[in-house]
Short mmCIF file of C-alpha atoms and ligand atoms in Angstrom, two decimals:
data_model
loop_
_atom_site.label_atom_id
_atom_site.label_comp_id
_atom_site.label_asym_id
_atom_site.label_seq_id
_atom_site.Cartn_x
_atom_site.Cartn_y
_atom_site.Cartn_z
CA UNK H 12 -37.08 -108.39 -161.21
CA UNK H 13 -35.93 -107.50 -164.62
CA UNK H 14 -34.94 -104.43 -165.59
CA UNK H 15 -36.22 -103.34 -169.22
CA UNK H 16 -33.45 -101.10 -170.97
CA UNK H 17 -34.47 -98.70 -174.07
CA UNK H 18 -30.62 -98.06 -175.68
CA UNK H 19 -31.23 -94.76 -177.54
CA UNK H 20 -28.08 -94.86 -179.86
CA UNK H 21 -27.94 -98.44 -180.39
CA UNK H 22 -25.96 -98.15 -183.49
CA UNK H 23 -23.15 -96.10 -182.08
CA UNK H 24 -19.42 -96.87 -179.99
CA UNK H 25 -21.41 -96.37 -177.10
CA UNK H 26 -24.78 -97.76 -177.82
CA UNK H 27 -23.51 -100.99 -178.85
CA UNK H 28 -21.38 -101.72 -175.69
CA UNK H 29 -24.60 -101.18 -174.01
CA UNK H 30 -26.61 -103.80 -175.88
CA UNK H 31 -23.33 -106.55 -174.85
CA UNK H 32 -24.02 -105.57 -171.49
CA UNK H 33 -27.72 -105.69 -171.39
CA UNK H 34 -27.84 -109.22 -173.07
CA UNK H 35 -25.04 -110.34 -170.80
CA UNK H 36 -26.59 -109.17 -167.14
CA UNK H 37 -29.25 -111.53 -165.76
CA UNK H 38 -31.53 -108.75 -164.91
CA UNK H 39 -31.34 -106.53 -167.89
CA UNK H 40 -33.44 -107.32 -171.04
CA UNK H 41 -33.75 -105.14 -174.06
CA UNK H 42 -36.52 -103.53 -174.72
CA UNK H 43 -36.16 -101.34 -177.61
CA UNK H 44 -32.41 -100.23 -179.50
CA UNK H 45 -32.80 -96.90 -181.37
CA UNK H 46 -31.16 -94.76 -184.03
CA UNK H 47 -31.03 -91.73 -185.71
CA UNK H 48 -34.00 -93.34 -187.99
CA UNK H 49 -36.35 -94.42 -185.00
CA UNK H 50 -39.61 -93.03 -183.23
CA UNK H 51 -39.20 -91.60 -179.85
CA UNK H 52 -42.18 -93.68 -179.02
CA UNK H 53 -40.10 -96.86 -179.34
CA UNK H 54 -39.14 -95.89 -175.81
CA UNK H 55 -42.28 -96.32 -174.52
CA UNK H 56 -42.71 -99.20 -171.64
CA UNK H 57 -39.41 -99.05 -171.15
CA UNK H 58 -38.14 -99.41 -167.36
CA UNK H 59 -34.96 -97.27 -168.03
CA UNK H 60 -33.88 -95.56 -171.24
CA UNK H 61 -29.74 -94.75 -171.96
CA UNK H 62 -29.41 -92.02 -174.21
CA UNK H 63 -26.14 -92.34 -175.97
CA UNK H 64 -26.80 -90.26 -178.96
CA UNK H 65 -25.37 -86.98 -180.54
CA UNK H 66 -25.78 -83.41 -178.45
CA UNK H 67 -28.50 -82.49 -180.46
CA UNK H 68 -30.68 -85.17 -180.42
CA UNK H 69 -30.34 -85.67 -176.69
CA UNK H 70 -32.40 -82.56 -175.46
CA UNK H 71 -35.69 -84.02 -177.57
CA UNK H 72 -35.17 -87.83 -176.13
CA UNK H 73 -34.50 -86.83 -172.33
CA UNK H 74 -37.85 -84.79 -172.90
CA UNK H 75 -39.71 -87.46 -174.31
CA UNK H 76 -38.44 -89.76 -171.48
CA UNK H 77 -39.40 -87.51 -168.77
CA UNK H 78 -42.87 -86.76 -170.42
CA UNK H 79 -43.84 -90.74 -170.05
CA UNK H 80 -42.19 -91.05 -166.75
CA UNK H 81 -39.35 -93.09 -167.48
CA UNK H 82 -36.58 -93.05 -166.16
CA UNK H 83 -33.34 -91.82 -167.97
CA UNK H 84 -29.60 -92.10 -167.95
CA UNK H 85 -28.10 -89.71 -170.25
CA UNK H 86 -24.64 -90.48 -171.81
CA UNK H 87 -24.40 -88.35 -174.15
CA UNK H 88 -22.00 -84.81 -173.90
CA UNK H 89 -23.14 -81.08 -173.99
CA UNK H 90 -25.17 -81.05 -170.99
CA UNK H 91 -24.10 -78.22 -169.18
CA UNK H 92 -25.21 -77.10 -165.64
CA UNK H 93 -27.97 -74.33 -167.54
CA UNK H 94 -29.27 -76.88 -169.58
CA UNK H 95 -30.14 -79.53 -166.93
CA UNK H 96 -31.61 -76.48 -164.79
CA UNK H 97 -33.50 -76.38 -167.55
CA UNK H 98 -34.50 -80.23 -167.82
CA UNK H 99 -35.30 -79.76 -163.81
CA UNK H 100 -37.98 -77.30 -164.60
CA UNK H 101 -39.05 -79.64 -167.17
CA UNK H 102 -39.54 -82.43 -164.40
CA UNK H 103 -41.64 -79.98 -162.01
CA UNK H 104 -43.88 -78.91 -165.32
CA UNK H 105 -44.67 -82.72 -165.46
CA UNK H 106 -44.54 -83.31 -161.98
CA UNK H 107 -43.06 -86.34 -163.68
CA UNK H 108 -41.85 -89.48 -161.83
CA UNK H 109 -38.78 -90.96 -163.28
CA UNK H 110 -35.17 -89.35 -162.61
CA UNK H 111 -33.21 -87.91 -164.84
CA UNK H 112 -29.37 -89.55 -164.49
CA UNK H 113 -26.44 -87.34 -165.99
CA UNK H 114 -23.73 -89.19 -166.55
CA UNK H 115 -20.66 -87.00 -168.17
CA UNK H 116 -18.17 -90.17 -167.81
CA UNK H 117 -19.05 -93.37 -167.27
CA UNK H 118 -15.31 -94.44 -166.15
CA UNK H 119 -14.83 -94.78 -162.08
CA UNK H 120 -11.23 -93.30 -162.82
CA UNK H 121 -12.53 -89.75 -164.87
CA UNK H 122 -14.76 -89.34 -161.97
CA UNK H 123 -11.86 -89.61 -159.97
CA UNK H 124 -9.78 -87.58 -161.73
CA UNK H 125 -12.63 -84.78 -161.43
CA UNK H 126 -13.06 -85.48 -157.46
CA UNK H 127 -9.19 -85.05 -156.71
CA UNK H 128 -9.26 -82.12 -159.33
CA UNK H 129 -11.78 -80.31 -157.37
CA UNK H 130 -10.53 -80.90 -154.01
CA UNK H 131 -6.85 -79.65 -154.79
CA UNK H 132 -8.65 -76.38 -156.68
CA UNK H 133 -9.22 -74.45 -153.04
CA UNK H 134 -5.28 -74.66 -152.91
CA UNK H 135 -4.14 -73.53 -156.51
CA UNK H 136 -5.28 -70.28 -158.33
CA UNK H 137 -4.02 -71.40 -161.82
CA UNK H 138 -6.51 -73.95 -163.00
CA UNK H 139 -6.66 -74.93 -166.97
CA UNK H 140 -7.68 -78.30 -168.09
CA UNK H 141 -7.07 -80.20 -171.45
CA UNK H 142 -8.91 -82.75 -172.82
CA UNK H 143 -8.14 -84.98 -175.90
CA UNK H 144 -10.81 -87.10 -177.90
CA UNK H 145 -10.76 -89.13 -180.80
CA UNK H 146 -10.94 -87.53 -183.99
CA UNK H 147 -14.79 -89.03 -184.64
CA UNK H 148 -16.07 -86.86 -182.09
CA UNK H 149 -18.42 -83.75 -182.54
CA UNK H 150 -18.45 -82.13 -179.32
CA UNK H 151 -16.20 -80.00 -177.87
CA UNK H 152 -15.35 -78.70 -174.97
CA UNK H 153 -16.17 -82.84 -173.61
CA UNK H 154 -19.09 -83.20 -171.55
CA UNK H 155 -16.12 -84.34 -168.79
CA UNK H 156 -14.30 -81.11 -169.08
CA UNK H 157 -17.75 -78.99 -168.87
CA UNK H 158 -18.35 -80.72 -165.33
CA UNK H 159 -15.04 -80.92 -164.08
CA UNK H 160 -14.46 -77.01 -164.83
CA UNK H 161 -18.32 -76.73 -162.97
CA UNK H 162 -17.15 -78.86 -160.18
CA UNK H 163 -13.33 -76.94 -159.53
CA UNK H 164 -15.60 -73.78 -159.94
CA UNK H 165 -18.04 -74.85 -157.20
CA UNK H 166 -15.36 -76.32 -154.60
CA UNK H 167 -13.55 -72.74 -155.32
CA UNK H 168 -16.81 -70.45 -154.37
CA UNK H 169 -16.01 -67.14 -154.70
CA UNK H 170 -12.30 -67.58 -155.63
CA UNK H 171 -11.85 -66.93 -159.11
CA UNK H 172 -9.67 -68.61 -161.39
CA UNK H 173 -6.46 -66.24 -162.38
CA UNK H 174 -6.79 -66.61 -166.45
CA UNK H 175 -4.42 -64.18 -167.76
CA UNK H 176 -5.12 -63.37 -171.89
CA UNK H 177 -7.95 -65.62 -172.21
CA UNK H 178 -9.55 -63.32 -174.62
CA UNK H 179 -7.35 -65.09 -177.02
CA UNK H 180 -8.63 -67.86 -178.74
CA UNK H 181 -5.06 -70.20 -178.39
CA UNK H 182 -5.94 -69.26 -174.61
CA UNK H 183 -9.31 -72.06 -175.05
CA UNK H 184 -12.91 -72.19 -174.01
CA UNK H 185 -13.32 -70.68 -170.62
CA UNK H 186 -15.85 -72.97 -169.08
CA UNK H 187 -16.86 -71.66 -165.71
CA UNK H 188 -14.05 -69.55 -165.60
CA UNK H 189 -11.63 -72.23 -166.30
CA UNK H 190 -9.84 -72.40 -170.08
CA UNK H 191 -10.49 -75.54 -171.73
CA UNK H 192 -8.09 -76.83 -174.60
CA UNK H 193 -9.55 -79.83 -176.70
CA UNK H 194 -7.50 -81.68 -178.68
CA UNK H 195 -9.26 -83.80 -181.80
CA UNK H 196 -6.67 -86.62 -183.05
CA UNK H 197 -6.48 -89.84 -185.11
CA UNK H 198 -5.32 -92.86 -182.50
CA UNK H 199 -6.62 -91.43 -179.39
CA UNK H 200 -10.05 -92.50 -177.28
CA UNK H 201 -10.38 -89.75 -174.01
CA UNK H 202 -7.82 -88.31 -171.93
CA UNK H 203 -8.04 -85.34 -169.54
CA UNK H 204 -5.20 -83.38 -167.72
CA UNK H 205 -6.31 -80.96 -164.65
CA UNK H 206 -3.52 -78.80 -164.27
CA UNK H 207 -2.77 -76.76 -161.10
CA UNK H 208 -0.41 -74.15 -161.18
CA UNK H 209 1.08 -72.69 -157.62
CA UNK H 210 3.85 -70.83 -156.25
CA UNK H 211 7.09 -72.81 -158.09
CA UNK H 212 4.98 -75.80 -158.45
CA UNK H 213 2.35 -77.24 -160.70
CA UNK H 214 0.05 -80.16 -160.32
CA UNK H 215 -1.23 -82.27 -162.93
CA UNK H 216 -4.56 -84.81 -162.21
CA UNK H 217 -4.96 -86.89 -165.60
CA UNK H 218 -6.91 -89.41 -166.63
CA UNK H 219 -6.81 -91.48 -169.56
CA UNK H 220 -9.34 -94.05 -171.30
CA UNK H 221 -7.72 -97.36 -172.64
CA UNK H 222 -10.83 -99.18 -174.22
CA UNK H 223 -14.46 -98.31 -173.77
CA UNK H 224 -14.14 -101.32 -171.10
CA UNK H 225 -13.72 -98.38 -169.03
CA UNK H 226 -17.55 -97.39 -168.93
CA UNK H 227 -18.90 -100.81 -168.21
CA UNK H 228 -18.84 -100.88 -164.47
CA UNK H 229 -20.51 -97.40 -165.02
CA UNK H 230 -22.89 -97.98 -167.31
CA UNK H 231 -24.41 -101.08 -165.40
CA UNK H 232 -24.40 -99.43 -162.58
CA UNK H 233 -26.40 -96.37 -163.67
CA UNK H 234 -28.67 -98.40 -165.59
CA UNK H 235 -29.65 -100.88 -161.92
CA UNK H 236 -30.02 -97.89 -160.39
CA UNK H 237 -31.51 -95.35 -162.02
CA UNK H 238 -35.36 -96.68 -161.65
CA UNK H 239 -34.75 -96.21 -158.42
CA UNK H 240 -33.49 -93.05 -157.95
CA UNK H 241 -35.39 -89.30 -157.59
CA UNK H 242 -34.94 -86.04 -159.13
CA UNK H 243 -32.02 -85.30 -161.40
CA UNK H 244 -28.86 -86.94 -160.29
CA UNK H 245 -25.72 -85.62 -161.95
CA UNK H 246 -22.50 -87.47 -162.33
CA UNK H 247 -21.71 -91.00 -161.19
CA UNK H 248 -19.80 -90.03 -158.25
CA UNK H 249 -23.43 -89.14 -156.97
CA UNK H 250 -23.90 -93.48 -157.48
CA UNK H 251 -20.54 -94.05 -156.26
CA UNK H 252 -20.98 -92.37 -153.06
CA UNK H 253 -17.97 -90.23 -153.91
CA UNK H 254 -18.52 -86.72 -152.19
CA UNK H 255 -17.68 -83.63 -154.76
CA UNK H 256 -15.92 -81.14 -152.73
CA UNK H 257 -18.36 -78.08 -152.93
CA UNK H 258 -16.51 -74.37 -151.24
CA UNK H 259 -18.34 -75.01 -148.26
CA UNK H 260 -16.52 -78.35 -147.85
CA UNK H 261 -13.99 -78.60 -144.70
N1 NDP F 301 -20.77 -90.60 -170.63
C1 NDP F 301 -19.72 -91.28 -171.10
O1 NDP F 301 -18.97 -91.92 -170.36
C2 NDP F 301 -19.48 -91.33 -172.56
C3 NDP F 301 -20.22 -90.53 -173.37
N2 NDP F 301 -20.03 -90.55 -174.71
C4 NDP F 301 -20.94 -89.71 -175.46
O2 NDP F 301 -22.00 -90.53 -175.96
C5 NDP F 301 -22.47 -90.02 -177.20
C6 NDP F 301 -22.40 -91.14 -178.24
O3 NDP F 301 -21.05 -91.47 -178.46
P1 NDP F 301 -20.67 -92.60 -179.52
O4 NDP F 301 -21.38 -93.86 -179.21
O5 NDP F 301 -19.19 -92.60 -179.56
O6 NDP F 301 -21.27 -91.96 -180.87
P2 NDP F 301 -21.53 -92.67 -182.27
O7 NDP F 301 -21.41 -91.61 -183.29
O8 NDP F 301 -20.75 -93.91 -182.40
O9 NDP F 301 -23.08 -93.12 -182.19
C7 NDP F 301 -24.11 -92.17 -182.14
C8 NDP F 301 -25.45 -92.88 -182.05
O10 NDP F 301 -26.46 -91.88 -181.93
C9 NDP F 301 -27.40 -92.03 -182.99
N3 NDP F 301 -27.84 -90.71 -183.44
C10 NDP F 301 -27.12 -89.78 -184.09
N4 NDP F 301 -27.89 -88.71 -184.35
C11 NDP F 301 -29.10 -88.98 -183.84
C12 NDP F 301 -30.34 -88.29 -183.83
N5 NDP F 301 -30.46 -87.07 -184.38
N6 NDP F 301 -31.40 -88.87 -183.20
C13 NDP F 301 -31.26 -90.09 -182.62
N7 NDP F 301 -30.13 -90.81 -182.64
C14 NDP F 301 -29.08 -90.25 -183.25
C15 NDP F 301 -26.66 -92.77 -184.10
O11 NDP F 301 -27.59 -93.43 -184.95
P3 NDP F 301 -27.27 -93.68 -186.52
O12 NDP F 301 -26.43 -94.92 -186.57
O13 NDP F 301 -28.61 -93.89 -187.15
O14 NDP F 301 -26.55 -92.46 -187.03
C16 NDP F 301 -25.81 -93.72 -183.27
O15 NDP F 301 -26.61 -94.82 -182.86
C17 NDP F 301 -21.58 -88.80 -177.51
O16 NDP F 301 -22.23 -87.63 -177.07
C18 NDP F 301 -20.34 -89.04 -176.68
O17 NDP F 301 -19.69 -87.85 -176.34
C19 NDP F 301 -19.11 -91.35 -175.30
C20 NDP F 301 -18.31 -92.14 -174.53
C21 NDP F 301 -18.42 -92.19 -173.10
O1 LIG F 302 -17.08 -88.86 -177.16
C1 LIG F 302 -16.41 -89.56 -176.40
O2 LIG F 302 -15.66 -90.46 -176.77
C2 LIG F 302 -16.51 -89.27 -174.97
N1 LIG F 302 -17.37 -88.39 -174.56
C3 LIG F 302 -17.65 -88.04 -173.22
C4 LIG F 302 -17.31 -86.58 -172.98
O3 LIG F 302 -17.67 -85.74 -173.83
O4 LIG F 302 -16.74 -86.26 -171.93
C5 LIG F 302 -17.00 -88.97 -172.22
C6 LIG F 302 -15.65 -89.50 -172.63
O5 LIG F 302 -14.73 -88.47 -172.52
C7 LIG F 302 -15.67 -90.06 -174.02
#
């Protein structure tokens, strides 16, 4: 059966990888292709909508998506852990069918990066991560550094983080407990470094995006499987079947 795909951010980097994709897979069609300019009823009928817009149009498409009962697989950054609690209460207000897929990074590799972060996090106390984007992009902290600072923070429990000075702003965003530094420059797409710091040793995870070939396997993926799935689903290792390590892991 074919799968019909609403691309919400058609215009954009993102958006119009998707629409290659969609026209290329045998069962993907397109159903709609929105911008900034379009009516949030264009998604309507749609089997699965992508939302790979701007943080604050995101909020008011993921709504509209859930209202109808479609299914959605959000791309875009800024969704932290609060604001999809707050998407979940959404759902139950609706009692709405269709899931709601977060997807911070659409790269196998990122989500790798943020697995292997997590797990070596129980061992380390001095955690800081840096991320560097390309100098288009509006968002900062990323939407990968928000969830891998979430994740490190939930495989830790009730360890804190040792942050000395980070009540000064060279010290970055703390995010979960964890300082983020974000780096905007000319020349670069997405990198992130995990850094680990130990008794005479440090440990560095990183990650780095080549060419936005790197979220195809991702994006496909979500997009098959998404009408499918239940609930809210954050993160494509949940798709992967790659296990976060949460602090009651062994
Ligand atoms: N999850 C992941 O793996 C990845 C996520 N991203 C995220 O995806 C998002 C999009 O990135 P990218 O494609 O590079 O961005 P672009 O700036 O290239 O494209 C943004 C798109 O969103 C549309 N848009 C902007 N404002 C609104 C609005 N108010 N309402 C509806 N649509 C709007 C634009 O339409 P118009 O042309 O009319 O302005 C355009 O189609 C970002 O949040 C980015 O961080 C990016 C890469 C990977
Ligand atoms: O804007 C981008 O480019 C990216 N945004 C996402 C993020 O905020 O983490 C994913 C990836 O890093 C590229």
């Amino acid at each position: 059966m074919t799968i019909r795909v609403a691309v919400a951010g058609a215009t954009g980097r993102m958006g119009r990888l998707a629409l290659r994709l969609v026209e290329e897979a045998d069962d993907l069609d397109l159903h709609a292709g929105l911008d900034s300019r379009s009516a949030l009823t264009d998604l309507d009928g749609a089997d699965v909508v992508l939302d790979v817009t701007h943080p604050a149009a995101s909020e008011g498409i993921v709504r509209h998506a859930v209202a109808q009962g479609i299914p959605v697989v959000v791309g875009t950054s800024g969704w932290s852990a609060d604001r999809i609690t707050g998407i979940q209460a959404y759902r139950r207000e609706f009692e709405a069918p269709g899931a709601v897929v977060f997807v911070p990074n659409f790269s196998v590799g990122s989500v790798l990066g943020t697995a292997l972060a997590a797990y070596a996090a129980r061992f380390f106390d001095s955690i800081e991560i840096v991320e560097a984007h390309h100098a288009g992009k509006v968002d900062s902290p990323s939407g990968t550094a928000v969830r891998t600072a979430e994740v490190i923070a939930d495989a830790r429990g009730d360890l804190p983080v040792v942050a000395p000075h980070a009540d000064q702003r060279a010290r970055g965003q703390l995010v979960a407990g964890i300082p983020v530094h974000s780096l905007r420059l000319a020349g670069l797409s997405a990198e992130q470094r995990v850094v680990l710091g130990g008794e005479g040793e440090t440990l560095t995870i990183a990650h780095s995006t080549i060419s936005p070939a790197a979220y195809e396997q991702g994006i496909l993926l979500a997009l098959r499987r998404a009408p499918d799935a239940e609930g809210v689903v954050v993160g494509l290792d949940a798709l992967l079947g790659i296990a976060m390590p949460g602090a009651d892991a062994p």
